[in-house]
Amino acid sequence: TPDTPAHITLDVASAEELMVATPYAHEAIQKLLSRLITAGEYHSALYAQGAISKLLETSDSTITLHRSYLAETILQLASGDVVAADKTFMEVHLQNSAYLRARECKLAEDLIRAIKGFDEEALEAAIGENR
């Protein structure tokens, strides 16, 4: 019947209303994310990381959000998709003005630049500066 949940259509606004926005809502997904990365399932991990970023954007958790954006960049690079990493960085992450001043932003930019340029030395320098 049309009244059953299987036949309910959600639009974006409805989905956002249903989204859990408590301060630690992302931690459950974080556990799944860890398992996906360990299993080498980077595309699925990227999807989960995107969900974490969306939750953090709604909770104004700035430092954790910056780390999540960086994790998205790293997962895209680990998947071998430097074009997607660069596009997401430019079109999504850099739209957050607080991220522009974050050290995670600089690291993401340095990693993308090094990989785009096939510059192993620059990659090692970026990683070394942030240990």
PDB file of C-alpha atoms in Angstrom:
ATOM      1  CA  THR A   1       0.000   0.000   0.000  1.00  0.00           C
ATOM      2  CA  PRO A   2       1.144   3.582  -0.519  1.00  0.00           C
ATOM      3  CA  ASP A   3       1.184   4.183   3.263  1.00  0.00           C
ATOM      4  CA  THR A   4       4.018   1.738   3.940  1.00  0.00           C
ATOM      5  CA  PRO A   5       7.531   3.084   4.543  1.00  0.00           C
ATOM      6  CA  ALA A   6       8.819   1.323   1.415  1.00  0.00           C
ATOM      7  CA  HIS A   7       6.750   3.679  -0.721  1.00  0.00           C
ATOM      8  CA  ILE A   8       7.661   6.938   1.013  1.00  0.00           C
ATOM      9  CA  THR A   9       9.831   9.195  -1.103  1.00  0.00           C
ATOM     10  CA  LEU A  10      12.283  11.440   0.706  1.00  0.00           C
ATOM     11  CA  ASP A  11      13.512  14.694  -0.700  1.00  0.00           C
ATOM     12  CA  VAL A  12      16.742  16.363   0.393  1.00  0.00           C
ATOM     13  CA  ALA A  13      15.043  18.547   3.007  1.00  0.00           C
ATOM     14  CA  SER A  14      13.330  15.526   4.557  1.00  0.00           C
ATOM     15  CA  ALA A  15      16.576  13.578   4.600  1.00  0.00           C
ATOM     16  CA  GLU A  16      18.379  16.437   6.356  1.00  0.00           C
ATOM     17  CA  GLU A  17      15.634  16.567   8.986  1.00  0.00           C
ATOM     18  CA  LEU A  18      16.108  12.859   9.682  1.00  0.00           C
ATOM     19  CA  MET A  19      19.890  13.091   9.852  1.00  0.00           C
ATOM     20  CA  VAL A  20      21.381  12.536  13.280  1.00  0.00           C
ATOM     21  CA  ALA A  21      23.173  15.711  14.323  1.00  0.00           C
ATOM     22  CA  THR A  22      24.408  14.956  17.808  1.00  0.00           C
ATOM     23  CA  PRO A  23      28.019  15.849  18.642  1.00  0.00           C
ATOM     24  CA  TYR A  24      29.265  12.255  18.480  1.00  0.00           C
ATOM     25  CA  ALA A  25      27.014  10.895  15.711  1.00  0.00           C
ATOM     26  CA  HIS A  26      29.997  10.471  13.391  1.00  0.00           C
ATOM     27  CA  GLU A  27      31.783   8.016  15.711  1.00  0.00           C
ATOM     28  CA  ALA A  28      29.662   5.024  14.687  1.00  0.00           C
ATOM     29  CA  ILE A  29      30.504   5.643  11.038  1.00  0.00           C
ATOM     30  CA  GLN A  30      34.151   6.154  12.019  1.00  0.00           C
ATOM     31  CA  LYS A  31      34.308   2.555  13.288  1.00  0.00           C
ATOM     32  CA  LEU A  32      32.950   1.281   9.981  1.00  0.00           C
ATOM     33  CA  LEU A  33      35.375   3.532   8.128  1.00  0.00           C
ATOM     34  CA  SER A  34      38.335   2.011   9.928  1.00  0.00           C
ATOM     35  CA  ARG A  35      37.271  -1.487   8.899  1.00  0.00           C
ATOM     36  CA  LEU A  36      36.746  -0.437   5.297  1.00  0.00           C
ATOM     37  CA  ILE A  37      40.211   1.110   5.092  1.00  0.00           C
ATOM     38  CA  THR A  38      41.805  -1.968   6.668  1.00  0.00           C
ATOM     39  CA  ALA A  39      40.053  -4.095   4.030  1.00  0.00           C
ATOM     40  CA  GLY A  40      41.317  -1.814   1.244  1.00  0.00           C
ATOM     41  CA  GLU A  41      37.785  -0.751   0.327  1.00  0.00           C
ATOM     42  CA  TYR A  42      38.751   2.861  -0.375  1.00  0.00           C
ATOM     43  CA  HIS A  43      35.708   3.757  -2.487  1.00  0.00           C
ATOM     44  CA  SER A  44      33.329   2.569   0.229  1.00  0.00           C
ATOM     45  CA  ALA A  45      35.490   4.270   2.842  1.00  0.00           C
ATOM     46  CA  LEU A  46      35.292   7.520   0.879  1.00  0.00           C
ATOM     47  CA  TYR A  47      31.509   7.296   0.879  1.00  0.00           C
ATOM     48  CA  ALA A  48      31.521   6.778   4.660  1.00  0.00           C
ATOM     49  CA  GLN A  49      33.995   9.638   5.121  1.00  0.00           C
ATOM     50  CA  GLY A  50      31.723  11.904   3.088  1.00  0.00           C
ATOM     51  CA  ALA A  51      28.876  11.026   5.439  1.00  0.00           C
ATOM     52  CA  ILE A  52      31.077  11.913   8.403  1.00  0.00           C
ATOM     53  CA  SER A  53      31.943  15.270   6.819  1.00  0.00           C
ATOM     54  CA  LYS A  54      28.276  16.021   6.226  1.00  0.00           C
ATOM     55  CA  LEU A  55      27.440  15.239   9.863  1.00  0.00           C
ATOM     56  CA  LEU A  56      30.305  17.430  11.061  1.00  0.00           C
ATOM     57  CA  GLU A  57      29.263  20.314   8.798  1.00  0.00           C
ATOM     58  CA  THR A  58      25.892  20.387  10.544  1.00  0.00           C
ATOM     59  CA  SER A  59      27.388  20.231  14.035  1.00  0.00           C
ATOM     60  CA  ASP A  60      29.946  23.052  13.658  1.00  0.00           C
ATOM     61  CA  SER A  61      32.799  20.819  14.804  1.00  0.00           C
ATOM     62  CA  THR A  62      35.545  22.741  13.018  1.00  0.00           C
ATOM     63  CA  ILE A  63      38.740  20.857  13.915  1.00  0.00           C
ATOM     64  CA  THR A  64      37.180  17.452  13.380  1.00  0.00           C
ATOM     65  CA  LEU A  65      35.626  18.646  10.105  1.00  0.00           C
ATOM     66  CA  HIS A  66      39.015  19.788   8.841  1.00  0.00           C
ATOM     67  CA  ARG A  67      40.458  16.368   9.615  1.00  0.00           C
ATOM     68  CA  SER A  68      37.524  14.758   7.830  1.00  0.00           C
ATOM     69  CA  TYR A  69      38.092  16.871   4.718  1.00  0.00           C
ATOM     70  CA  LEU A  70      41.759  15.869   4.749  1.00  0.00           C
ATOM     71  CA  ALA A  71      40.781  12.205   5.110  1.00  0.00           C
ATOM     72  CA  GLU A  72      38.510  12.549   2.071  1.00  0.00           C
ATOM     73  CA  THR A  73      41.427  13.927   0.061  1.00  0.00           C
ATOM     74  CA  ILE A  74      43.750  11.135   1.202  1.00  0.00           C
ATOM     75  CA  LEU A  75      41.172   8.443   0.399  1.00  0.00           C
ATOM     76  CA  GLN A  76      40.657   9.839  -3.092  1.00  0.00           C
ATOM     77  CA  LEU A  77      44.413   9.925  -3.637  1.00  0.00           C
ATOM     78  CA  ALA A  78      44.770   6.377  -2.255  1.00  0.00           C
ATOM     79  CA  SER A  79      42.084   5.289  -4.725  1.00  0.00           C
ATOM     80  CA  GLY A  80      44.255   6.671  -7.508  1.00  0.00           C
ATOM     81  CA  ASP A  81      41.847   9.462  -8.418  1.00  0.00           C
ATOM     82  CA  VAL A  82      43.894  12.639  -8.180  1.00  0.00           C
ATOM     83  CA  VAL A  83      41.445  14.465 -10.460  1.00  0.00           C
ATOM     84  CA  ALA A  84      38.538  13.798  -8.082  1.00  0.00           C
ATOM     85  CA  ALA A  85      40.704  14.707  -5.081  1.00  0.00           C
ATOM     86  CA  ASP A  86      41.636  18.028  -6.673  1.00  0.00           C
ATOM     87  CA  LYS A  87      38.055  18.750  -7.750  1.00  0.00           C
ATOM     88  CA  THR A  88      36.567  17.961  -4.321  1.00  0.00           C
ATOM     89  CA  PHE A  89      39.287  20.022  -2.656  1.00  0.00           C
ATOM     90  CA  MET A  90      38.662  23.032  -4.900  1.00  0.00           C
ATOM     91  CA  GLU A  91      34.877  22.887  -5.262  1.00  0.00           C
ATOM     92  CA  VAL A  92      33.816  21.615  -1.841  1.00  0.00           C
ATOM     93  CA  HIS A  93      36.470  21.895   0.848  1.00  0.00           C
ATOM     94  CA  LEU A  94      37.789  25.325  -0.095  1.00  0.00           C
ATOM     95  CA  GLN A  95      34.257  26.721   0.106  1.00  0.00           C
ATOM     96  CA  ASN A  96      34.607  26.460   3.888  1.00  0.00           C
ATOM     97  CA  SER A  97      36.471  29.660   4.781  1.00  0.00           C
ATOM     98  CA  ALA A  98      37.731  28.315   8.116  1.00  0.00           C
ATOM     99  CA  TYR A  99      39.353  25.393   6.283  1.00  0.00           C
ATOM    100  CA  LEU A 100      41.453  27.791   4.210  1.00  0.00           C
ATOM    101  CA  ARG A 101      43.452  28.703   7.329  1.00  0.00           C
ATOM    102  CA  ALA A 102      43.782  25.150   8.652  1.00  0.00           C
ATOM    103  CA  ARG A 103      46.982  23.140   8.529  1.00  0.00           C
ATOM    104  CA  GLU A 104      44.916  20.222   7.158  1.00  0.00           C
ATOM    105  CA  CYS A 105      44.102  22.373   4.129  1.00  0.00           C
ATOM    106  CA  LYS A 106      47.779  23.054   3.479  1.00  0.00           C
ATOM    107  CA  LEU A 107      48.610  19.363   3.804  1.00  0.00           C
ATOM    108  CA  ALA A 108      45.795  18.367   1.422  1.00  0.00           C
ATOM    109  CA  GLU A 109      46.999  20.937  -1.098  1.00  0.00           C
ATOM    110  CA  ASP A 110      50.619  19.782  -0.766  1.00  0.00           C
ATOM    111  CA  LEU A 111      49.644  16.119  -1.199  1.00  0.00           C
ATOM    112  CA  ILE A 112      47.563  16.833  -4.287  1.00  0.00           C
ATOM    113  CA  ARG A 113      50.291  18.987  -5.818  1.00  0.00           C
ATOM    114  CA  ALA A 114      52.988  16.366  -5.156  1.00  0.00           C
ATOM    115  CA  ILE A 115      50.967  13.517  -6.613  1.00  0.00           C
ATOM    116  CA  LYS A 116      49.820  15.539  -9.640  1.00  0.00           C
ATOM    117  CA  GLY A 117      53.451  16.438 -10.296  1.00  0.00           C
ATOM    118  CA  PHE A 118      54.767  12.905  -9.662  1.00  0.00           C
ATOM    119  CA  ASP A 119      57.113  14.559  -7.164  1.00  0.00           C
ATOM    120  CA  GLU A 120      58.140  11.922  -4.635  1.00  0.00           C
ATOM    121  CA  GLU A 121      60.392  14.384  -2.813  1.00  0.00           C
ATOM    122  CA  ALA A 122      57.555  16.875  -2.308  1.00  0.00           C
ATOM    123  CA  LEU A 123      55.294  14.045  -1.145  1.00  0.00           C
ATOM    124  CA  GLU A 124      57.830  12.952   1.450  1.00  0.00           C
ATOM    125  CA  ALA A 125      58.298  16.569   2.576  1.00  0.00           C
ATOM    126  CA  ALA A 126      54.535  17.062   2.991  1.00  0.00           C
ATOM    127  CA  ILE A 127      54.215  13.895   5.013  1.00  0.00           C
ATOM    128  CA  GLY A 128      57.333  14.664   7.058  1.00  0.00           C
ATOM    129  CA  GLU A 129      56.168  18.168   7.976  1.00  0.00           C
ATOM    130  CA  ASN A 130      52.963  16.793   9.456  1.00  0.00           C
ATOM    131  CA  ARG A 131      54.142  13.922  11.630  1.00  0.00           C
TER     132      ARG A 131
END
